[in-house]
Amino acid sequence: MLYLVGLGLGDAQDITVKGLEVVKRCRRVYLEAYTSILTVGKGALEEFYGRELILADRETVEQEADNILKDADVCDVAFLVVGDPFGATTHSDLVLRAVKLGIPYRVIHNASIMSAVGCCGLQLYNFGETVSIVFWTDAWKPESFFDKIQKNKQNGMHTLCLLDAVTVRCLKSCQRKKQVKKFDKYIKVKEQSLENLMKGRKIYELPRYMSVNQAAEQLLAIVQNRRLQGEEPEITENALCVGLARVGAMDQKIVSGTLQQMSTVELGGPLHSMIIAGNMHPLEIDMLKLFAVDESSFQDYECQRNT
């Protein structure tokens, strides 16, 4: 059987009891190592699980899936995923391949960012469409995610923004060494630069993870662009937001404030997420105030409550 096992969001101990039992008895155990990261590395996982793990990067999962599924019809194979197994569509593809080959599969779920963001106090059933905010380049500055956030806002819904992870393309030698040290404890994201991809060179770059303040800066730039085009956007500098970092880890951080304030917060290492709040219940407001950069940001909401 093929087992898809969720690892949760924090460290090695976040795996479920059921998941750990599966890992211990499988003949091969793969660790998916590109759609997300844990706060510990492969070595810490191997020590806790008592098993050797085979790293499965994007190339392995998308182009060499047959190797993962090899003999899974006669022995047990586990595929470990940070968060929940179906947090990425790639894993649905793996299931479809298994079914086509007549290999049974079983999913062992775990916490994902899609549900864990409730830790900030916003109620999950008040969330609209989730969006991804991508890194801009000099030649590519998409704004489609902003339109989706505005649509959610118009419907009174909160928006969970998943922040981008891309490769660092232009690091000097000294910068590269610092980056290696900085991300040594994280599972690496294996990606190719566009140039190396086009030339067929298997040279991989180090990852760069978007922070809350970087995401806020891009959103503020879009607000200004829309005004220059004669629009008055639904999302403004005063839109209430929540910044989250390393949800599920011991050093998890949550801050709330305006979009302008989010552009100045520093929440430390990856992974970061951000929420643009919609209409809020009084209990949601009270919870967000626990994490406020400045409680005066909630003054308008308090006035609405009193009215």
mmCIF file of C-alpha atoms in Angstrom:
data_model
loop_
_atom_site.group_PDB
_atom_site.id
_atom_site.type_symbol
_atom_site.label_atom_id
_atom_site.label_comp_id
_atom_site.label_asym_id
_atom_site.label_seq_id
_atom_site.Cartn_x
_atom_site.Cartn_y
_atom_site.Cartn_z
ATOM 1 C CA MET A 1 0.000 0.000 0.000
ATOM 2 C CA LEU A 2 0.971 3.609 -0.563
ATOM 3 C CA TYR A 3 0.559 5.739 2.566
ATOM 4 C CA LEU A 4 0.387 9.525 2.359
ATOM 5 C CA VAL A 5 1.227 10.790 5.833
ATOM 6 C CA GLY A 6 0.783 14.363 7.045
ATOM 7 C CA LEU A 7 3.529 15.640 9.353
ATOM 8 C CA GLY A 8 1.767 18.709 10.742
ATOM 9 C CA LEU A 9 3.315 22.153 10.894
ATOM 10 C CA GLY A 10 5.854 22.243 13.711
ATOM 11 C CA ASP A 11 8.562 19.653 14.280
ATOM 12 C CA ALA A 12 9.179 15.903 14.312
ATOM 13 C CA GLN A 13 6.755 15.279 17.174
ATOM 14 C CA ASP A 14 3.745 16.654 15.293
ATOM 15 C CA ILE A 15 3.237 13.428 13.377
ATOM 16 C CA THR A 16 0.170 11.500 14.557
ATOM 17 C CA VAL A 17 0.502 8.215 16.461
ATOM 18 C CA LYS A 18 -1.113 6.447 13.514
ATOM 19 C CA GLY A 19 1.301 8.115 11.128
ATOM 20 C CA LEU A 20 4.346 7.180 13.190
ATOM 21 C CA GLU A 21 3.258 3.535 13.297
ATOM 22 C CA VAL A 22 3.038 3.532 9.504
ATOM 23 C CA VAL A 23 6.492 5.129 9.109
ATOM 24 C CA LYS A 24 8.098 2.536 11.359
ATOM 25 C CA ARG A 25 6.769 -0.437 9.397
ATOM 26 C CA CYS A 26 7.115 0.750 5.783
ATOM 27 C CA ARG A 27 9.883 -0.619 3.606
ATOM 28 C CA ARG A 28 10.634 2.800 2.053
ATOM 29 C CA VAL A 29 9.820 6.227 3.469
ATOM 30 C CA TYR A 30 9.961 9.328 1.248
ATOM 31 C CA LEU A 31 10.051 12.880 2.577
ATOM 32 C CA GLU A 32 8.459 15.421 0.242
ATOM 33 C CA ALA A 33 10.815 18.368 0.395
ATOM 34 C CA TYR A 34 9.565 21.252 -1.693
ATOM 35 C CA THR A 35 5.958 22.390 -1.069
ATOM 36 C CA SER A 36 6.614 23.435 2.538
ATOM 37 C CA ILE A 37 9.168 23.322 5.356
ATOM 38 C CA LEU A 38 9.416 22.265 8.976
ATOM 39 C CA THR A 39 11.424 23.991 11.695
ATOM 40 C CA VAL A 40 13.681 20.926 11.840
ATOM 41 C CA GLY A 41 15.686 19.150 9.171
ATOM 42 C CA LYS A 42 15.790 15.627 7.791
ATOM 43 C CA GLY A 43 18.238 14.449 10.445
ATOM 44 C CA ALA A 44 15.930 15.360 13.333
ATOM 45 C CA LEU A 45 13.049 13.545 11.658
ATOM 46 C CA GLU A 46 15.139 10.412 11.098
ATOM 47 C CA GLU A 47 16.259 10.407 14.716
ATOM 48 C CA PHE A 48 12.723 10.686 16.056
ATOM 49 C CA TYR A 49 11.169 8.214 13.593
ATOM 50 C CA GLY A 50 14.055 5.744 13.858
ATOM 51 C CA ARG A 51 14.052 5.421 10.072
ATOM 52 C CA GLU A 52 16.117 6.569 7.120
ATOM 53 C CA LEU A 53 14.198 8.993 4.905
ATOM 54 C CA ILE A 54 14.545 9.394 1.144
ATOM 55 C CA LEU A 55 14.273 13.037 0.077
ATOM 56 C CA ALA A 56 11.769 13.527 -2.721
ATOM 57 C CA ASP A 57 12.254 16.883 -4.414
ATOM 58 C CA ARG A 58 9.989 18.366 -7.090
ATOM 59 C CA GLU A 59 11.840 16.582 -9.886
ATOM 60 C CA THR A 60 11.499 13.206 -8.152
ATOM 61 C CA VAL A 61 7.779 13.568 -7.436
ATOM 62 C CA GLU A 62 6.739 15.064 -10.775
ATOM 63 C CA GLN A 63 9.069 13.207 -13.156
ATOM 64 C CA GLU A 64 10.072 10.029 -11.321
ATOM 65 C CA ALA A 65 6.851 9.073 -9.519
ATOM 66 C CA ASP A 66 7.162 5.519 -10.814
ATOM 67 C CA ASN A 67 10.251 5.056 -8.626
ATOM 68 C CA ILE A 68 8.259 6.076 -5.548
ATOM 69 C CA LEU A 69 5.459 3.654 -6.452
ATOM 70 C CA LYS A 70 7.795 0.794 -7.385
ATOM 71 C CA ASP A 71 6.726 -2.448 -5.612
ATOM 72 C CA ALA A 72 4.110 -0.550 -3.565
ATOM 73 C CA ASP A 73 1.638 -3.262 -4.618
ATOM 74 C CA VAL A 74 3.622 -5.882 -2.687
ATOM 75 C CA CYS A 75 5.112 -3.816 0.158
ATOM 76 C CA ASP A 76 4.282 -0.688 2.155
ATOM 77 C CA VAL A 77 5.678 2.673 1.005
ATOM 78 C CA ALA A 78 5.164 5.949 2.888
ATOM 79 C CA PHE A 79 5.184 9.435 1.417
ATOM 80 C CA LEU A 80 5.555 12.124 4.103
ATOM 81 C CA VAL A 81 4.166 15.609 3.531
ATOM 82 C CA VAL A 82 4.570 18.698 5.724
ATOM 83 C CA GLY A 83 1.107 19.802 6.858
ATOM 84 C CA ASP A 84 -1.655 17.714 5.299
ATOM 85 C CA PRO A 85 -1.072 15.372 2.326
ATOM 86 C CA PHE A 86 -3.565 17.194 0.112
ATOM 87 C CA GLY A 87 -2.216 20.680 0.695
ATOM 88 C CA ALA A 88 -0.686 20.496 -2.806
ATOM 89 C CA THR A 89 -2.193 19.168 -6.041
ATOM 90 C CA THR A 90 0.997 17.246 -6.833
ATOM 91 C CA HIS A 91 -0.019 14.670 -4.269
ATOM 92 C CA SER A 92 -3.379 14.107 -5.942
ATOM 93 C CA ASP A 93 -1.411 13.224 -9.060
ATOM 94 C CA LEU A 94 0.553 10.630 -7.077
ATOM 95 C CA VAL A 95 -2.697 9.048 -5.875
ATOM 96 C CA LEU A 96 -4.085 8.922 -9.426
ATOM 97 C CA ARG A 97 -0.908 7.227 -10.635
ATOM 98 C CA ALA A 98 -1.174 4.661 -7.846
ATOM 99 C CA VAL A 99 -4.819 3.897 -8.657
ATOM 100 C CA LYS A 100 -3.955 3.478 -12.355
ATOM 101 C CA LEU A 101 -1.290 0.926 -11.361
ATOM 102 C CA GLY A 102 -3.709 -0.930 -9.104
ATOM 103 C CA ILE A 103 -1.904 0.128 -5.918
ATOM 104 C CA PRO A 104 -4.158 0.749 -2.901
ATOM 105 C CA TYR A 105 -3.540 3.911 -0.914
ATOM 106 C CA ARG A 106 -4.389 5.377 2.462
ATOM 107 C CA VAL A 107 -4.228 8.985 3.675
ATOM 108 C CA ILE A 108 -3.310 9.916 7.254
ATOM 109 C CA HIS A 109 -4.275 13.541 7.746
ATOM 110 C CA ASN A 110 -2.682 16.190 9.946
ATOM 111 C CA ALA A 111 -2.907 19.922 10.655
ATOM 112 C CA SER A 112 -2.366 22.301 7.744
ATOM 113 C CA ILE A 113 -2.063 26.068 7.479
ATOM 114 C CA MET A 114 -5.588 26.120 6.016
ATOM 115 C CA SER A 115 -7.056 25.240 9.414
ATOM 116 C CA ALA A 116 -4.280 26.277 11.793
ATOM 117 C CA VAL A 117 -4.709 29.984 10.936
ATOM 118 C CA GLY A 118 -7.688 29.875 13.300
ATOM 119 C CA CYS A 119 -5.078 30.385 16.057
ATOM 120 C CA CYS A 120 -5.355 34.145 15.472
ATOM 121 C CA GLY A 121 -9.013 34.152 16.456
ATOM 122 C CA LEU A 122 -10.659 34.649 13.064
ATOM 123 C CA GLN A 123 -13.384 32.078 12.492
ATOM 124 C CA LEU A 124 -12.602 29.630 9.704
ATOM 125 C CA TYR A 125 -16.082 29.609 8.183
ATOM 126 C CA ASN A 126 -15.717 33.350 7.511
ATOM 127 C CA PHE A 127 -12.823 32.840 5.069
ATOM 128 C CA GLY A 128 -13.258 33.266 1.333
ATOM 129 C CA GLU A 129 -10.969 32.109 -1.479
ATOM 130 C CA THR A 130 -7.350 31.548 -0.472
ATOM 131 C CA VAL A 131 -4.785 33.400 -2.598
ATOM 132 C CA SER A 132 -1.054 33.130 -3.225
ATOM 133 C CA ILE A 133 1.064 36.286 -3.284
ATOM 134 C CA VAL A 134 4.039 35.793 -5.595
ATOM 135 C CA PHE A 135 7.347 37.616 -5.647
ATOM 136 C CA TRP A 136 7.473 40.375 -8.210
ATOM 137 C CA THR A 137 10.356 40.806 -10.614
ATOM 138 C CA ASP A 138 11.355 43.884 -12.607
ATOM 139 C CA ALA A 139 9.506 42.508 -15.629
ATOM 140 C CA TRP A 140 6.607 40.673 -13.965
ATOM 141 C CA LYS A 141 4.257 42.275 -11.446
ATOM 142 C CA PRO A 142 0.929 40.435 -11.450
ATOM 143 C CA GLU A 143 -2.018 41.865 -9.515
ATOM 144 C CA SER A 144 -4.647 39.142 -9.964
ATOM 145 C CA PHE A 145 -4.388 38.067 -6.320
ATOM 146 C CA PHE A 146 -5.392 41.599 -5.270
ATOM 147 C CA ASP A 147 -8.650 41.325 -7.206
ATOM 148 C CA LYS A 148 -9.494 38.094 -5.392
ATOM 149 C CA ILE A 149 -8.773 39.731 -2.010
ATOM 150 C CA GLN A 150 -11.053 42.617 -2.952
ATOM 151 C CA LYS A 151 -13.826 40.217 -3.983
ATOM 152 C CA ASN A 152 -13.595 38.459 -0.618
ATOM 153 C CA LYS A 153 -13.647 41.827 1.131
ATOM 154 C CA GLN A 154 -16.763 42.899 -0.761
ATOM 155 C CA ASN A 155 -18.435 39.682 0.396
ATOM 156 C CA GLY A 156 -17.384 40.358 3.994
ATOM 157 C CA MET A 157 -14.967 37.391 4.002
ATOM 158 C CA HIS A 158 -11.421 37.061 5.336
ATOM 159 C CA THR A 159 -8.615 36.181 2.897
ATOM 160 C CA LEU A 160 -5.759 33.826 3.728
ATOM 161 C CA CYS A 161 -2.683 34.824 1.719
ATOM 162 C CA LEU A 162 -0.056 32.128 1.233
ATOM 163 C CA LEU A 163 3.299 33.773 0.621
ATOM 164 C CA ASP A 164 5.694 32.788 -2.123
ATOM 165 C CA ALA A 165 8.919 30.793 -1.981
ATOM 166 C CA VAL A 166 11.323 31.205 -4.907
ATOM 167 C CA THR A 167 14.980 30.766 -5.622
ATOM 168 C CA VAL A 168 17.683 33.315 -4.946
ATOM 169 C CA ARG A 169 19.220 33.948 -8.348
ATOM 170 C CA CYS A 170 22.013 36.466 -7.738
ATOM 171 C CA LEU A 171 23.897 35.760 -4.514
ATOM 172 C CA LYS A 172 27.510 36.760 -4.119
ATOM 173 C CA SER A 173 29.783 34.144 -2.573
ATOM 174 C CA CYS A 174 29.722 35.639 0.902
ATOM 175 C CA GLN A 175 25.964 36.098 0.791
ATOM 176 C CA ARG A 176 25.509 32.518 -0.340
ATOM 177 C CA LYS A 177 27.468 31.194 2.646
ATOM 178 C CA LYS A 178 25.343 33.199 5.068
ATOM 179 C CA GLN A 179 22.174 31.961 3.379
ATOM 180 C CA VAL A 180 23.314 28.338 3.666
ATOM 181 C CA LYS A 181 23.910 28.784 7.382
ATOM 182 C CA LYS A 182 20.600 30.578 7.877
ATOM 183 C CA PHE A 183 18.527 27.856 6.247
ATOM 184 C CA ASP A 184 20.577 24.863 7.372
ATOM 185 C CA LYS A 185 17.903 23.706 9.820
ATOM 186 C CA TYR A 186 15.115 23.886 7.233
ATOM 187 C CA ILE A 187 14.123 21.395 4.587
ATOM 188 C CA LYS A 188 15.538 22.814 1.367
ATOM 189 C CA VAL A 189 13.418 23.883 -1.590
ATOM 190 C CA LYS A 190 15.068 22.551 -4.732
ATOM 191 C CA GLU A 191 14.481 24.809 -7.732
ATOM 192 C CA GLN A 192 16.271 25.797 -10.937
ATOM 193 C CA SER A 193 16.789 29.306 -12.247
ATOM 194 C CA LEU A 194 14.991 30.101 -15.511
ATOM 195 C CA GLU A 195 18.300 30.233 -17.377
ATOM 196 C CA ASN A 196 19.464 26.839 -16.093
ATOM 197 C CA LEU A 197 16.028 25.330 -16.744
ATOM 198 C CA MET A 198 16.018 26.545 -20.367
ATOM 199 C CA LYS A 199 19.559 25.261 -20.955
ATOM 200 C CA GLY A 200 18.840 21.893 -19.321
ATOM 201 C CA ARG A 201 21.455 22.409 -16.611
ATOM 202 C CA LYS A 202 20.618 20.678 -13.326
ATOM 203 C CA ILE A 203 22.015 23.485 -11.199
ATOM 204 C CA TYR A 204 19.797 24.325 -8.244
ATOM 205 C CA GLU A 205 19.458 27.555 -6.330
ATOM 206 C CA LEU A 206 18.880 28.381 -2.694
ATOM 207 C CA PRO A 207 15.339 29.368 -1.634
ATOM 208 C CA ARG A 208 13.964 32.762 -0.684
ATOM 209 C CA TYR A 209 10.791 32.952 1.369
ATOM 210 C CA MET A 210 8.434 35.924 1.250
ATOM 211 C CA SER A 211 7.876 37.690 4.565
ATOM 212 C CA VAL A 212 4.719 39.415 5.784
ATOM 213 C CA ASN A 213 6.250 42.862 5.362
ATOM 214 C CA GLN A 214 7.298 42.085 1.768
ATOM 215 C CA ALA A 215 3.784 40.921 0.935
ATOM 216 C CA ALA A 216 2.324 44.055 2.526
ATOM 217 C CA GLU A 217 4.682 46.276 0.524
ATOM 218 C CA GLN A 218 3.501 44.700 -2.738
ATOM 219 C CA LEU A 219 -0.145 45.124 -1.761
ATOM 220 C CA LEU A 220 0.464 48.782 -0.862
ATOM 221 C CA ALA A 221 2.103 49.293 -4.269
ATOM 222 C CA ILE A 222 -0.993 47.857 -5.950
ATOM 223 C CA VAL A 223 -3.219 50.190 -3.928
ATOM 224 C CA GLN A 224 -1.207 53.140 -5.236
ATOM 225 C CA ASN A 225 -1.289 51.804 -8.803
ATOM 226 C CA ARG A 226 -5.057 51.452 -8.707
ATOM 227 C CA ARG A 227 -5.476 55.025 -7.464
ATOM 228 C CA LEU A 228 -3.275 56.296 -10.285
ATOM 229 C CA GLN A 229 -5.663 54.519 -12.646
ATOM 230 C CA GLY A 230 -8.600 56.411 -11.139
ATOM 231 C CA GLU A 231 -9.892 53.605 -8.936
ATOM 232 C CA GLU A 232 -10.636 53.686 -5.224
ATOM 233 C CA PRO A 233 -9.693 50.174 -4.124
ATOM 234 C CA GLU A 234 -11.651 48.224 -1.523
ATOM 235 C CA ILE A 235 -8.360 47.377 0.188
ATOM 236 C CA THR A 236 -6.492 50.420 1.533
ATOM 237 C CA GLU A 237 -3.565 51.195 3.826
ATOM 238 C CA ASN A 238 -5.962 50.953 6.784
ATOM 239 C CA ALA A 239 -7.264 47.473 5.966
ATOM 240 C CA LEU A 240 -6.979 45.277 9.057
ATOM 241 C CA CYS A 241 -4.542 42.401 8.614
ATOM 242 C CA VAL A 242 -2.952 39.559 10.534
ATOM 243 C CA GLY A 243 0.634 38.407 10.079
ATOM 244 C CA LEU A 244 1.583 34.859 11.078
ATOM 245 C CA ALA A 245 4.979 33.177 11.181
ATOM 246 C CA ARG A 246 5.952 29.559 11.813
ATOM 247 C CA VAL A 247 2.421 28.521 12.775
ATOM 248 C CA GLY A 248 2.525 25.388 14.919
ATOM 249 C CA ALA A 249 6.125 25.880 16.067
ATOM 250 C CA MET A 250 7.242 26.808 19.579
ATOM 251 C CA ASP A 251 8.320 30.250 18.365
ATOM 252 C CA GLN A 252 5.102 30.949 16.464
ATOM 253 C CA LYS A 253 4.360 34.651 16.074
ATOM 254 C CA ILE A 254 1.105 36.493 15.387
ATOM 255 C CA VAL A 255 0.608 40.238 14.911
ATOM 256 C CA SER A 256 -2.438 42.235 13.890
ATOM 257 C CA GLY A 257 -2.716 45.754 12.556
ATOM 258 C CA THR A 258 -3.265 47.769 9.428
ATOM 259 C CA LEU A 259 -1.778 46.887 6.054
ATOM 260 C CA GLN A 260 0.566 49.852 6.495
ATOM 261 C CA GLN A 261 1.742 48.485 9.846
ATOM 262 C CA MET A 262 2.267 45.024 8.338
ATOM 263 C CA SER A 263 4.831 46.534 5.961
ATOM 264 C CA THR A 264 7.105 47.290 8.938
ATOM 265 C CA VAL A 265 6.746 44.196 11.140
ATOM 266 C CA GLU A 266 9.579 41.700 11.479
ATOM 267 C CA LEU A 267 8.440 38.164 12.295
ATOM 268 C CA GLY A 268 11.692 36.254 11.807
ATOM 269 C CA GLY A 269 12.275 33.137 9.727
ATOM 270 C CA PRO A 270 9.855 31.303 7.392
ATOM 271 C CA LEU A 271 7.162 30.311 6.746
ATOM 272 C CA HIS A 272 4.947 33.419 6.829
ATOM 273 C CA SER A 273 1.250 33.845 6.016
ATOM 274 C CA MET A 274 -1.001 36.896 6.050
ATOM 275 C CA ILE A 275 -4.732 37.427 6.438
ATOM 276 C CA ILE A 276 -6.745 40.387 5.159
ATOM 277 C CA ALA A 277 -9.742 40.642 7.492
ATOM 278 C CA GLY A 278 -13.311 41.002 6.268
ATOM 279 C CA ASN A 279 -16.343 41.710 8.439
ATOM 280 C CA MET A 280 -15.662 40.659 12.011
ATOM 281 C CA HIS A 281 -17.710 39.353 14.929
ATOM 282 C CA PRO A 282 -16.980 41.128 18.247
ATOM 283 C CA LEU A 283 -15.210 37.989 19.516
ATOM 284 C CA GLU A 284 -12.923 38.038 16.471
ATOM 285 C CA ILE A 285 -12.065 41.673 17.199
ATOM 286 C CA ASP A 286 -11.299 40.890 20.850
ATOM 287 C CA MET A 287 -9.007 38.026 19.816
ATOM 288 C CA LEU A 288 -7.102 40.112 17.251
ATOM 289 C CA LYS A 289 -6.549 42.838 19.834
ATOM 290 C CA LEU A 290 -4.457 40.340 21.806
ATOM 291 C CA PHE A 291 -1.892 40.509 18.976
ATOM 292 C CA ALA A 292 -2.244 44.195 18.068
ATOM 293 C CA VAL A 293 0.727 46.280 16.981
ATOM 294 C CA ASP A 294 -1.361 49.253 18.139
ATOM 295 C CA GLU A 295 -4.855 48.861 19.630
ATOM 296 C CA SER A 296 -5.899 52.201 18.125
ATOM 297 C CA SER A 297 -6.048 50.338 14.792
ATOM 298 C CA PHE A 298 -9.279 48.772 16.065
ATOM 299 C CA GLN A 299 -10.935 52.075 16.933
ATOM 300 C CA ASP A 300 -13.253 52.081 13.889
ATOM 301 C CA TYR A 301 -14.382 48.537 14.688
ATOM 302 C CA GLU A 302 -15.097 49.512 18.293
ATOM 303 C CA CYS A 303 -17.213 52.418 17.072
ATOM 304 C CA GLN A 304 -19.208 50.045 14.862
ATOM 305 C CA ARG A 305 -19.734 47.712 17.827
ATOM 306 C CA ASN A 306 -21.018 50.544 20.051
ATOM 307 C CA THR A 307 -23.344 51.748 17.299
#
